[in-house]
Each structure stands twice: as C-alpha cells, then as structure tokens.
Amino acid sequence: MRHTDEYVLDDVEAVRALVREHPWATVVSHVPGRGLVSSHYPMLLDEDEDGIVLLSHVGRPDERLHELGQHEAMVIVSGPQGYVSPSWYDTTPAVPTWNFAVAHLHGVPELLSDEENLRVLDRLVAHFERVLPEPYLMNGTIANSEYAARIVHGTVGFRMRVTRFEAKEKMSQDKPAEVVERVIAALGEPGPYRNPALAARMGAIHGIDTGATAGATDRGVTAS
C-alpha cells in the first residue's frame, strides 16, 4: 500500500464493514530484540463499542512471541484484490495494475480473562456456524461446553481498540466509466484472472450491478 493521498479510505463505517466481510487478518508486532512477528487469526468487531474495536485470540505461545498487550500491534485486513490487465481497457497507452481493499489497524491489545475469552470464543464460533443448517455451537451441548472450558487455557483472548488506521480502496476510480465496465466484465469471465469477488466490489464502489452472488465473498458478511 503506497502511502499517498490516492484511494484513501477514511470512513470508519467502511473500515468496520471491511472487517466484517473479511475477518481473516494478519497480526504484526515489532518486538524489541526479536524484530517483526506475524500471526494470522480471525477477527470480530465488538459491535457494542463505537469506533473500531477488534475481538480475537491467539494460540499459545503467540502471546509471548508478540509480547501481546505490552506495545502497539498492527492488524492487517484485506478485502478483494486482483490483477487488472491493460488489455481490458481498450485504450492506449495503458499499464497493468492491481486493484485492492486493505486496512492497517493500530492499537495496543488488552488481554482478556479466561471467562471473557470463553465468551469471545463462543461468539466467534456462533458467528461462523450460524449460516450452516445445523450449527455446531461451542455451548450447544454440555459436552461441547466442558471441552471448551478445558482447552481455553491454550488460547489468549484480546480486545484491541483501534487508535489509528490507514486504509485504501483502489478500484479503478481513475478510469472512465466505460473502462470500469469492461474491467468488471473481464473479471467475471472464465480465464486465469476470473475474480467475481473483485468484480462485485468494483461494482459496489461504482454503482454498477454485477449480478454477483454472496458466495463470491468471504464468510462473515453480517455482524454478530
């Protein structure tokens, strides 16, 4: 992500939506004496809070590797992205590019107690299971609850209030409408760069009905 004024996404609600729709995130910390450390975990928004507040957990020993809670961390959330060929523009000159949506979220994680962590884990499971015909809920049965209580000590939950963020959404906003329509059409056609999710995102940004189905995007489109 280039640190320029182009394609900046500074709307808090839009960033919250990006987290909801694409919850698989990268956690990055700079640890003195160790350097950069990264891990990958699903994120939920704390919908009861204003602004952007993330809820998640790490598996041990990642909390020690990140020195979680001792300094700032960055969570990277990525939306649809993909290659855009200049051959789709039907204009010259043209160069290849990459369209994307991404947010870098900064804050100091707050570690949760085991009891709070269990509640977050329960919410996380319910969030992703509820779309299934027979959801497998963490507290759906006594056996499930007892198992979760036994293994919770293997994870460390955290809440991170985002104190600052940088986000961009580059979706061919600099191109004429007819070029945007050609790119969206090309992304929906069979081939090595077919990308319905990116086509749908571009359509939403430009107000174009792509006819894309919800299945083209990640799970977690609605909030828990």
PDB file of N, CA, C and O in Angstrom, residues 93-129:
ATOM      1  N   PRO A  93      -2.025   4.794 -24.210  1.00  0.00           N
ATOM      2  CA  PRO A  93      -1.231   3.739 -23.580  1.00  0.00           C
ATOM      3  C   PRO A  93      -1.896   3.259 -22.292  1.00  0.00           C
ATOM      4  O   PRO A  93      -2.767   3.939 -21.738  1.00  0.00           O
ATOM      5  N   ALA A  94      -1.475   2.092 -21.813  1.00  0.00           N
ATOM      6  CA  ALA A  94      -2.024   1.535 -20.573  1.00  0.00           C
ATOM      7  C   ALA A  94      -0.985   0.609 -19.959  1.00  0.00           C
ATOM      8  O   ALA A  94      -0.116   0.072 -20.655  1.00  0.00           O
ATOM      9  N   VAL A  95      -1.062   0.443 -18.673  1.00  0.00           N
ATOM     10  CA  VAL A  95      -0.131  -0.446 -17.969  1.00  0.00           C
ATOM     11  C   VAL A  95      -0.937  -1.358 -17.034  1.00  0.00           C
ATOM     12  O   VAL A  95      -2.057  -1.024 -16.627  1.00  0.00           O
ATOM     13  N   PRO A  96      -0.371  -2.510 -16.670  1.00  0.00           N
ATOM     14  CA  PRO A  96      -1.061  -3.386 -15.717  1.00  0.00           C
ATOM     15  C   PRO A  96      -1.173  -2.726 -14.349  1.00  0.00           C
ATOM     16  O   PRO A  96      -0.383  -1.847 -13.994  1.00  0.00           O
ATOM     17  N   THR A  97      -2.137  -3.170 -13.569  1.00  0.00           N
ATOM     18  CA  THR A  97      -2.284  -2.656 -12.210  1.00  0.00           C
ATOM     19  C   THR A  97      -2.888  -3.733 -11.332  1.00  0.00           C
ATOM     20  O   THR A  97      -3.150  -4.849 -11.779  1.00  0.00           O
ATOM     21  N   TRP A  98      -3.103  -3.389 -10.097  1.00  0.00           N
ATOM     22  CA  TRP A  98      -3.682  -4.315  -9.115  1.00  0.00           C
ATOM     23  C   TRP A  98      -4.740  -3.537  -8.340  1.00  0.00           C
ATOM     24  O   TRP A  98      -4.450  -2.480  -7.770  1.00  0.00           O
ATOM     25  N   ASN A  99      -5.951  -4.040  -8.322  1.00  0.00           N
ATOM     26  CA  ASN A  99      -6.999  -3.424  -7.518  1.00  0.00           C
ATOM     27  C   ASN A  99      -7.109  -4.144  -6.182  1.00  0.00           C
ATOM     28  O   ASN A  99      -6.900  -5.365  -6.101  1.00  0.00           O
ATOM     29  N   PHE A 100      -7.477  -3.401  -5.123  1.00  0.00           N
ATOM     30  CA  PHE A 100      -7.461  -3.998  -3.786  1.00  0.00           C
ATOM     31  C   PHE A 100      -8.221  -3.135  -2.800  1.00  0.00           C
ATOM     32  O   PHE A 100      -8.477  -1.949  -3.037  1.00  0.00           O
ATOM     33  N   ALA A 101      -8.554  -3.743  -1.664  1.00  0.00           N
ATOM     34  CA  ALA A 101      -9.061  -3.026  -0.492  1.00  0.00           C
ATOM     35  C   ALA A 101      -8.299  -3.568   0.707  1.00  0.00           C
ATOM     36  O   ALA A 101      -8.224  -4.788   0.908  1.00  0.00           O
ATOM     37  N   VAL A 102      -7.718  -2.670   1.517  1.00  0.00           N
ATOM     38  CA  VAL A 102      -6.907  -3.121   2.648  1.00  0.00           C
ATOM     39  C   VAL A 102      -6.914  -2.058   3.741  1.00  0.00           C
ATOM     40  O   VAL A 102      -7.042  -0.861   3.455  1.00  0.00           O
ATOM     41  N   ALA A 103      -6.818  -2.516   4.989  1.00  0.00           N
ATOM     42  CA  ALA A 103      -6.740  -1.598   6.124  1.00  0.00           C
ATOM     43  C   ALA A 103      -5.654  -2.052   7.074  1.00  0.00           C
ATOM     44  O   ALA A 103      -5.522  -3.250   7.355  1.00  0.00           O
ATOM     45  N   HIS A 104      -4.863  -1.105   7.566  1.00  0.00           N
ATOM     46  CA  HIS A 104      -3.867  -1.340   8.607  1.00  0.00           C
ATOM     47  C   HIS A 104      -4.401  -0.712   9.893  1.00  0.00           C
ATOM     48  O   HIS A 104      -4.551   0.514   9.968  1.00  0.00           O
ATOM     49  N   LEU A 105      -4.689  -1.548  10.873  1.00  0.00           N
ATOM     50  CA  LEU A 105      -5.337  -1.096  12.101  1.00  0.00           C
ATOM     51  C   LEU A 105      -4.350  -1.169  13.255  1.00  0.00           C
ATOM     52  O   LEU A 105      -3.769  -2.229  13.510  1.00  0.00           O
ATOM     53  N   HIS A 106      -4.157  -0.062  13.970  1.00  0.00           N
ATOM     54  CA  HIS A 106      -3.155   0.022  15.027  1.00  0.00           C
ATOM     55  C   HIS A 106      -3.812   0.186  16.394  1.00  0.00           C
ATOM     56  O   HIS A 106      -4.791   0.922  16.544  1.00  0.00           O
ATOM     57  N   GLY A 107      -3.235  -0.466  17.390  1.00  0.00           N
ATOM     58  CA  GLY A 107      -3.709  -0.310  18.758  1.00  0.00           C
ATOM     59  C   GLY A 107      -2.927  -1.221  19.687  1.00  0.00           C
ATOM     60  O   GLY A 107      -2.149  -2.070  19.239  1.00  0.00           O
ATOM     61  N   VAL A 108      -3.133  -1.049  20.980  1.00  0.00           N
ATOM     62  CA  VAL A 108      -2.476  -1.897  21.980  1.00  0.00           C
ATOM     63  C   VAL A 108      -3.497  -2.935  22.457  1.00  0.00           C
ATOM     64  O   VAL A 108      -4.520  -2.565  23.043  1.00  0.00           O
ATOM     65  N   PRO A 109      -3.258  -4.223  22.200  1.00  0.00           N
ATOM     66  CA  PRO A 109      -4.209  -5.244  22.626  1.00  0.00           C
ATOM     67  C   PRO A 109      -4.357  -5.295  24.148  1.00  0.00           C
ATOM     68  O   PRO A 109      -3.383  -5.136  24.887  1.00  0.00           O
ATOM     69  N   GLU A 110      -5.579  -5.516  24.594  1.00  0.00           N
ATOM     70  CA  GLU A 110      -5.881  -5.714  26.011  1.00  0.00           C
ATOM     71  C   GLU A 110      -6.184  -7.193  26.224  1.00  0.00           C
ATOM     72  O   GLU A 110      -7.094  -7.740  25.595  1.00  0.00           O
ATOM     73  N   LEU A 111      -5.419  -7.853  27.078  1.00  0.00           N
ATOM     74  CA  LEU A 111      -5.613  -9.286  27.298  1.00  0.00           C
ATOM     75  C   LEU A 111      -6.895  -9.528  28.084  1.00  0.00           C
ATOM     76  O   LEU A 111      -7.239  -8.781  29.001  1.00  0.00           O
ATOM     77  N   LEU A 112      -7.594 -10.598  27.750  1.00  0.00           N
ATOM     78  CA  LEU A 112      -8.859 -10.954  28.388  1.00  0.00           C
ATOM     79  C   LEU A 112      -8.657 -12.053  29.417  1.00  0.00           C
ATOM     80  O   LEU A 112      -7.749 -12.889  29.288  1.00  0.00           O
ATOM     81  N   SER A 113      -9.517 -12.072  30.404  1.00  0.00           N
ATOM     82  CA  SER A 113      -9.523 -13.182  31.361  1.00  0.00           C
ATOM     83  C   SER A 113     -10.037 -14.441  30.656  1.00  0.00           C
ATOM     84  O   SER A 113     -10.615 -14.361  29.559  1.00  0.00           O
ATOM     85  N   ASP A 114      -9.833 -15.601  31.277  1.00  0.00           N
ATOM     86  CA  ASP A 114     -10.332 -16.841  30.693  1.00  0.00           C
ATOM     87  C   ASP A 114     -11.842 -16.779  30.489  1.00  0.00           C
ATOM     88  O   ASP A 114     -12.369 -17.260  29.477  1.00  0.00           O
ATOM     89  N   GLU A 115     -12.551 -16.175  31.431  1.00  0.00           N
ATOM     90  CA  GLU A 115     -14.007 -16.076  31.324  1.00  0.00           C
ATOM     91  C   GLU A 115     -14.404 -15.206  30.125  1.00  0.00           C
ATOM     92  O   GLU A 115     -15.302 -15.579  29.347  1.00  0.00           O
ATOM     93  N   GLU A 116     -13.727 -14.063  29.972  1.00  0.00           N
ATOM     94  CA  GLU A 116     -14.014 -13.195  28.828  1.00  0.00           C
ATOM     95  C   GLU A 116     -13.610 -13.876  27.531  1.00  0.00           C
ATOM     96  O   GLU A 116     -14.306 -13.777  26.507  1.00  0.00           O
ATOM     97  N   ASN A 117     -12.483 -14.568  27.561  1.00  0.00           N
ATOM     98  CA  ASN A 117     -12.012 -15.268  26.372  1.00  0.00           C
ATOM     99  C   ASN A 117     -13.024 -16.316  25.931  1.00  0.00           C
ATOM    100  O   ASN A 117     -13.295 -16.467  24.732  1.00  0.00           O
ATOM    101  N   LEU A 118     -13.596 -17.046  26.874  1.00  0.00           N
ATOM    102  CA  LEU A 118     -14.615 -18.051  26.541  1.00  0.00           C
ATOM    103  C   LEU A 118     -15.810 -17.400  25.853  1.00  0.00           C
ATOM    104  O   LEU A 118     -16.367 -17.953  24.901  1.00  0.00           O
ATOM    105  N   ARG A 119     -16.211 -16.239  26.332  1.00  0.00           N
ATOM    106  CA  ARG A 119     -17.348 -15.553  25.722  1.00  0.00           C
ATOM    107  C   ARG A 119     -17.021 -15.127  24.288  1.00  0.00           C
ATOM    108  O   ARG A 119     -17.859 -15.234  23.380  1.00  0.00           O
ATOM    109  N   VAL A 120     -15.799 -14.647  24.091  1.00  0.00           N
ATOM    110  CA  VAL A 120     -15.394 -14.242  22.744  1.00  0.00           C
ATOM    111  C   VAL A 120     -15.304 -15.454  21.824  1.00  0.00           C
ATOM    112  O   VAL A 120     -15.757 -15.416  20.663  1.00  0.00           O
ATOM    113  N   LEU A 121     -14.745 -16.556  22.318  1.00  0.00           N
ATOM    114  CA  LEU A 121     -14.657 -17.772  21.509  1.00  0.00           C
ATOM    115  C   LEU A 121     -16.048 -18.281  21.145  1.00  0.00           C
ATOM    116  O   LEU A 121     -16.294 -18.725  20.016  1.00  0.00           O
ATOM    117  N   ASP A 122     -16.974 -18.229  22.110  1.00  0.00           N
ATOM    118  CA  ASP A 122     -18.353 -18.653  21.861  1.00  0.00           C
ATOM    119  C   ASP A 122     -18.973 -17.794  20.763  1.00  0.00           C
ATOM    120  O   ASP A 122     -19.629 -18.301  19.845  1.00  0.00           O
ATOM    121  N   ARG A 123     -18.735 -16.513  20.842  1.00  0.00           N
ATOM    122  CA  ARG A 123     -19.270 -15.583  19.846  1.00  0.00           C
ATOM    123  C   ARG A 123     -18.643 -15.825  18.479  1.00  0.00           C
ATOM    124  O   ARG A 123     -19.314 -15.757  17.441  1.00  0.00           O
ATOM    125  N   LEU A 124     -17.334 -16.097  18.468  1.00  0.00           N
ATOM    126  CA  LEU A 124     -16.625 -16.344  17.213  1.00  0.00           C
ATOM    127  C   LEU A 124     -17.178 -17.587  16.515  1.00  0.00           C
ATOM    128  O   LEU A 124     -17.462 -17.577  15.314  1.00  0.00           O
ATOM    129  N   VAL A 125     -17.352 -18.671  17.286  1.00  0.00           N
ATOM    130  CA  VAL A 125     -17.882 -19.906  16.713  1.00  0.00           C
ATOM    131  C   VAL A 125     -19.294 -19.683  16.182  1.00  0.00           C
ATOM    132  O   VAL A 125     -19.630 -20.086  15.061  1.00  0.00           O
ATOM    133  N   ALA A 126     -20.134 -19.030  16.986  1.00  0.00           N
ATOM    134  CA  ALA A 126     -21.519 -18.788  16.571  1.00  0.00           C
ATOM    135  C   ALA A 126     -21.576 -17.936  15.310  1.00  0.00           C
ATOM    136  O   ALA A 126     -22.422 -18.151  14.431  1.00  0.00           O
ATOM    137  N   HIS A 127     -20.657 -16.966  15.198  1.00  0.00           N
ATOM    138  CA  HIS A 127     -20.628 -16.066  14.057  1.00  0.00           C
ATOM    139  C   HIS A 127     -20.472 -16.831  12.747  1.00  0.00           C
ATOM    140  O   HIS A 127     -21.150 -16.536  11.755  1.00  0.00           O
ATOM    141  N   PHE A 128     -19.585 -17.816  12.740  1.00  0.00           N
ATOM    142  CA  PHE A 128     -19.322 -18.548  11.503  1.00  0.00           C
ATOM    143  C   PHE A 128     -20.203 -19.784  11.327  1.00  0.00           C
ATOM    144  O   PHE A 128     -20.447 -20.214  10.202  1.00  0.00           O
ATOM    145  N   GLU A 129     -20.691 -20.345  12.425  1.00  0.00           N
ATOM    146  CA  GLU A 129     -21.507 -21.543  12.333  1.00  0.00           C
ATOM    147  C   GLU A 129     -22.967 -21.259  11.993  1.00  0.00           C
ATOM    148  O   GLU A 129     -23.660 -22.107  11.446  1.00  0.00           O
TER     149      GLU A 129
END
